[in-house]
N, CA, C and O of each residue as an XYZ file, in Angstrom:
360
protein
N      45.701     40.099    -24.832
C      46.044     38.597    -23.855
C      46.663     37.982    -24.473
O      46.768     36.855    -23.989
N      47.244     38.125    -25.470
C      48.304     37.244    -26.435
C      49.579     36.793    -25.554
O      50.280     35.804    -25.767
N      49.713     37.675    -24.587
C      51.144     37.639    -23.797
C      50.917     36.824    -22.520
O      51.866     36.459    -21.827
N      49.382     36.490    -22.163
C      49.165     36.418    -20.846
C      49.772     34.681    -20.716
O      50.142     34.442    -19.566
N      49.883     33.785    -21.439
C      50.404     32.531    -21.667
C      51.990     32.478    -21.005
O      52.494     31.499    -20.455
N      52.633     33.842    -21.225
C      53.733     33.747    -20.556
C      53.753     33.983    -19.396
O      54.792     33.583    -18.870
N      52.934     34.553    -18.605
C      52.880     34.912    -17.289
C      51.527     33.851    -16.447
O      51.020     34.048    -15.342
N      51.290     32.946    -17.253
C      50.576     32.102    -16.614
C      51.065     31.018    -15.236
O      50.459     30.713    -14.208
N      52.449     30.618    -15.769
C      53.324     29.821    -14.795
C      53.414     30.847    -13.454
O      53.308     30.376    -12.321
N      53.535     31.692    -13.589
C      54.105     32.619    -12.539
C      52.642     32.793    -11.544
O      52.750     32.775    -10.318
N      51.215     32.969    -12.256
C      50.166     33.025    -11.609
C      50.033     31.904    -11.065
O      49.767     32.015     -9.868
N      50.119     30.625    -11.512
C      49.824     29.366    -11.201
C      50.672     29.028     -9.629
O      50.158     28.459     -8.666
N      51.996     29.523     -9.710
C      52.807     29.455     -8.690
C      52.011     30.047     -7.366
O      51.640     29.464     -6.348
N      51.900     31.346     -7.748
C      51.098     32.325     -6.685
C      50.080     31.547     -6.216
O      50.199     30.986     -5.127
N      48.892     31.409     -7.018
C      47.475     30.836     -6.505
C      47.893     29.529     -5.576
O      47.455     29.340     -4.441
N      48.930     28.566     -6.350
C      49.302     27.422     -5.767
C      49.688     27.683     -4.006
O      49.445     26.902     -3.086
N      50.252     28.828     -3.939
C      50.719     29.345     -2.529
C      49.774     29.661     -1.830
O      49.580     29.116     -0.744
N      48.975     30.632     -2.329
C      47.901     30.918     -1.636
C      46.671     30.011     -1.204
O      45.974     30.170     -0.201
N      46.541     28.926     -2.274
C      45.886     28.081     -1.646
C      46.095     27.108     -0.958
O      45.248     26.656     -0.188
N      47.195     26.643     -1.104
C      48.004     25.865     -0.076
C      48.161     26.289      1.427
O      48.142     25.437      2.316
N      48.309     27.552      1.675
C      48.652     28.220      2.783
C      47.779     28.863      3.667
O      48.059     29.555      4.646
N      46.461     28.490      3.113
C      45.378     29.363      3.915
C      45.235     28.255      4.876
O      45.564     28.660      5.991
N      44.873     27.006      4.890
C      44.725     26.332      5.846
C      45.672     26.278      7.107
O      45.417     26.453      8.299
N      46.904     25.967      6.425
C      48.111     26.032      7.534
C      48.412     27.353      8.400
O      48.839     27.326      9.554
N      48.076     28.705      7.539
C      47.859     29.542      8.284
C      46.965     29.951      9.395
O      47.255     30.743     10.291
N      45.599     29.180      9.197
C      44.799     29.499     10.261
C      44.900     28.466     11.449
O      44.553     28.808     12.580
N      45.414     27.101     11.165
C      46.088     26.210     12.138
C      46.975     26.764     12.866
O      46.908     26.476     14.061
N      48.016     27.663     12.459
C      49.428     28.108     13.119
C      48.636     29.270     13.723
O      49.003     29.417     14.888
N      47.843     30.009     13.435
C      47.093     31.261     14.194
C      46.554     30.307     15.857
O      46.874     30.378     17.044
N      45.697     29.560     15.111
C      45.266     28.734     16.665
C      46.067     28.097     17.423
O      45.829     28.009     18.628
N      47.053     27.592     16.920
C      48.040     26.795     17.748
C      49.025     27.618     18.701
O      49.357     27.369     19.860
N      49.529     29.061     17.557
C      50.150     29.913     18.444
C      49.659     30.389     19.796
O      50.390     30.567     20.771
N      48.352     30.578     19.760
C      47.540     31.056     20.726
C      47.432     30.019     21.838
O      46.846     30.218     22.903
N      48.091     28.825     21.467
C      48.106     27.696     22.620
C      49.448     27.237     23.030
O      49.833     26.224     23.615
N      49.966     28.134     22.618
C      51.635     27.786     22.528
C      52.063     27.498     23.778
O      52.919     26.616     23.840
N      51.654     28.069     24.944
C      51.938     27.790     26.318
C      51.896     26.354     26.643
O      52.756     25.581     27.066
N      50.318     26.173     26.241
C      50.069     24.794     26.665
C      51.037     23.828     25.933
O      51.373     22.872     26.632
N      51.464     23.854     24.913
C      52.147     22.954     24.263
C      53.484     22.876     24.856
O      53.998     21.759     24.919
N      54.220     24.040     25.367
C      55.481     24.005     26.066
C      55.138     23.090     27.153
O      55.736     22.016     27.209
N      54.197     23.399     28.073
C      53.794     22.757     29.228
C      53.766     21.275     28.830
O      54.548     20.510     29.396
N      52.997     20.859     27.981
C      53.051     19.283     27.375
C      54.481     18.618     27.356
O      54.894     17.586     27.885
N      55.002     19.420     26.683
C      56.346     18.990     26.342
C      57.295     18.466     27.655
O      58.021     17.473     27.624
N      57.112     19.369     28.805
C      57.406     18.988     29.690
C      57.139     17.626     30.591
O      57.899     17.283     31.497
N      56.312     17.123     30.326
C      55.743     15.636     30.752
C      56.238     14.554     29.745
O      56.002     13.379     30.027
N      56.888     14.842     28.625
C      57.709     13.581     27.956
C      58.781     13.494     28.329
O      59.467     14.395     28.812
N      59.147     12.071     28.101
C      60.569     11.638     28.419
C      60.953     10.680     27.386
O      60.106     10.148     26.669
N      62.389     10.407     27.271
C      62.641      8.894     26.517
C      62.175      9.276     25.068
O      62.330     10.310     24.419
N      61.604      8.190     24.808
C      61.266      7.876     23.259
C      60.288      8.827     22.789
O      60.042      8.912     21.586
N      59.644      9.635     23.753
C      58.677     10.177     23.403
C      59.310     11.656     22.876
O      59.188     11.998     21.700
N      59.920     12.396     23.761
C      60.912     13.278     23.690
C      61.744     13.213     22.473
O      61.832     14.214     21.762
N      62.315     12.204     22.195
C      63.049     11.965     20.858
C      62.278     12.003     19.755
O      62.798     12.507     18.760
N      60.843     11.484     19.641
C      59.964     11.682     18.614
C      59.576     12.942     18.234
O      59.404     13.253     17.056
N      59.418     13.741     19.232
C      58.831     15.183     19.343
C      60.192     15.895     18.763
O      60.103     16.772     17.905
N      61.475     15.458     19.291
C      62.711     16.334     18.769
C      62.673     16.573     17.477
O      62.646     17.648     16.879
N      62.674     14.966     16.903
C      62.824     14.889     15.310
C      62.007     15.722     14.702
O      62.422     16.414     13.772
N      60.594     15.790     15.172
C      59.639     16.265     14.187
C      59.596     17.862     14.741
O      58.862     18.564     14.046
N      60.035     18.335     15.500
C      60.526     19.561     15.547
C      61.735     20.263     14.437
O      61.583     21.216     13.672
N      62.640     19.634     14.610
C      63.877     19.425     13.967
C      63.730     19.777     12.532
O      64.311     20.694     11.952
N      62.709     18.764     11.931
C      62.473     18.741     10.474
C      61.476     19.831     10.343
O      61.477     20.374      9.239
N      60.613     20.282     11.227
C      59.802     21.457     10.993
C      60.221     22.449     10.757
O      59.753     23.125      9.841
N      61.625     23.009     11.792
C      62.121     24.019     11.688
C      62.798     23.967     10.293
O      62.520     24.842      9.473
N      63.571     23.095     10.026
C      64.351     23.065      8.594
C      63.473     23.450      7.605
O      63.836     24.267      6.759
N      62.218     22.909      7.596
C      61.149     23.050      6.266
C      61.099     24.698      6.309
O      61.493     25.341      5.335
N      60.577     25.363      7.525
C      59.983     26.593      7.820
C      61.148     27.386      7.333
O      60.962     28.274      6.501
N      62.429     27.101      7.833
C      63.656     28.145      7.648
C      63.671     28.128      5.953
O      63.629     29.150      5.267
N      63.734     26.866      5.473
C      63.709     27.053      3.830
C      62.825     27.888      3.248
O      63.201     28.849      2.577
N      61.394     27.557      3.482
C      60.469     28.143      3.301
C      59.890     29.671      3.338
O      59.105     30.287      2.616
N      60.595     29.980      4.443
C      60.434     31.378      4.587
C      61.256     31.997      3.819
O      60.976     33.081      3.307
N      62.396     31.372      3.642
C      63.390     32.234      2.811
C      62.773     32.488      1.455
O      62.451     33.591      1.013
N      62.656     31.354      0.875
C      61.856     31.240     -0.473
C      60.576     32.166     -0.367
O      60.318     32.789     -1.398
N      59.830     32.334      0.588
C      58.357     32.903      0.204
C      59.276     34.513      0.410
O      58.708     35.455     -0.142
N      60.262     34.769      0.953
C      60.824     36.212      1.222
C      61.399     36.442     -0.196
O      61.315     37.626     -0.524
N      61.889     35.737     -1.012
C      62.266     35.959     -2.437
C      61.311     36.047     -3.063
O      61.464     36.854     -3.981
N      60.037     35.455     -3.021
C      59.094     35.559     -3.762
C      58.374     37.029     -3.613
O      58.050     37.735     -4.568
N      58.191     37.340     -2.259
C      57.635     38.607     -2.180
C      58.464     39.718     -2.647
O      57.929     40.777     -2.973
N      59.615     39.571     -2.700
C      60.353     40.587     -3.079
C      60.250     40.713     -4.252
O      60.300     41.868     -4.674
N      60.066     39.587     -5.243
C      60.079     39.564     -6.694
C      58.497     40.235     -6.926
O      58.303     40.891     -7.949
N      57.651     40.086     -6.171
C      56.269     40.552     -6.510
C      56.400     41.884     -6.290
O      56.053     42.604     -7.226
N      56.934     42.568     -5.005
C      57.356     43.804     -5.070
C      57.687     44.583     -6.312
O      57.084     45.539     -6.800
N      59.053     43.814     -6.822
C      59.751     44.430     -7.936
C      58.974     44.596     -9.282
O      59.462     45.215    -10.227
N      57.521     43.906     -9.327
C      56.991     43.955    -10.124
C      56.508     45.474    -10.638
O      56.380     45.786    -11.822
N      56.244     46.437     -9.380
C      55.701     47.897     -9.298
C      54.052     47.621     -9.619
O      53.254     48.552     -9.733
N      53.731     46.403     -9.726
C      51.844     46.479     -9.674
C      51.390     46.182     -8.437
O      50.294     45.644     -8.594
N      51.640     46.245     -7.363
C      51.187     45.940     -5.978
C      50.915     47.662     -5.494
O      51.617     48.611     -5.842
N      49.673     47.715     -4.589
C      49.276     49.137     -3.871
C      49.151     49.845     -5.082
O      50.028     50.708     -5.109
N      48.389     49.868     -6.189
C      47.890     50.571     -7.000
C      49.038     51.041     -7.870
O      48.807     51.948     -8.669
N      50.160     50.555     -7.802
C      51.386     50.891     -8.934
C      51.474     50.489    -10.282
O      51.150     49.304    -10.364
N      51.681     50.823    -11.035
C      51.805     50.585    -12.564
C      53.200     50.862    -12.895
O      53.848     51.908    -12.837
N      53.589     49.373    -13.349
C      54.942     49.468    -13.991
C      54.930     49.810    -15.257
O      55.842     50.525    -15.670
N      53.964     49.402    -16.079
C      53.757     49.681    -17.529
C      53.339     50.991    -17.822
O      53.139     51.329    -18.988
C-alpha cells in the first residue's frame, strides 16, 4: 500500500468523472428520447429566441467535442493499464 499515494490522483480523477457524469448521462438518455419534440419546438422559434438557442447549442457542441476527445484519450489510457476485464498487467 506504500505506493498507493502515487496512484490516488489518477483514481480521484476517474471518480470525479464518474460522479460528475452520472446525472448528465441520465438526463441525456431522457432528452434523447424526446429529441423529436425538441426539434419540433425549435421550429416555433424566431429572431432573438432562435439566436439565443443557436448560441447555447454552439457552446454545447464545442464543449461536447472537446469532452468526447478527452474521454476517448482517458478510455484508451484505462485500457492500456491491462487491468480491465480481468487483465493483470503486473
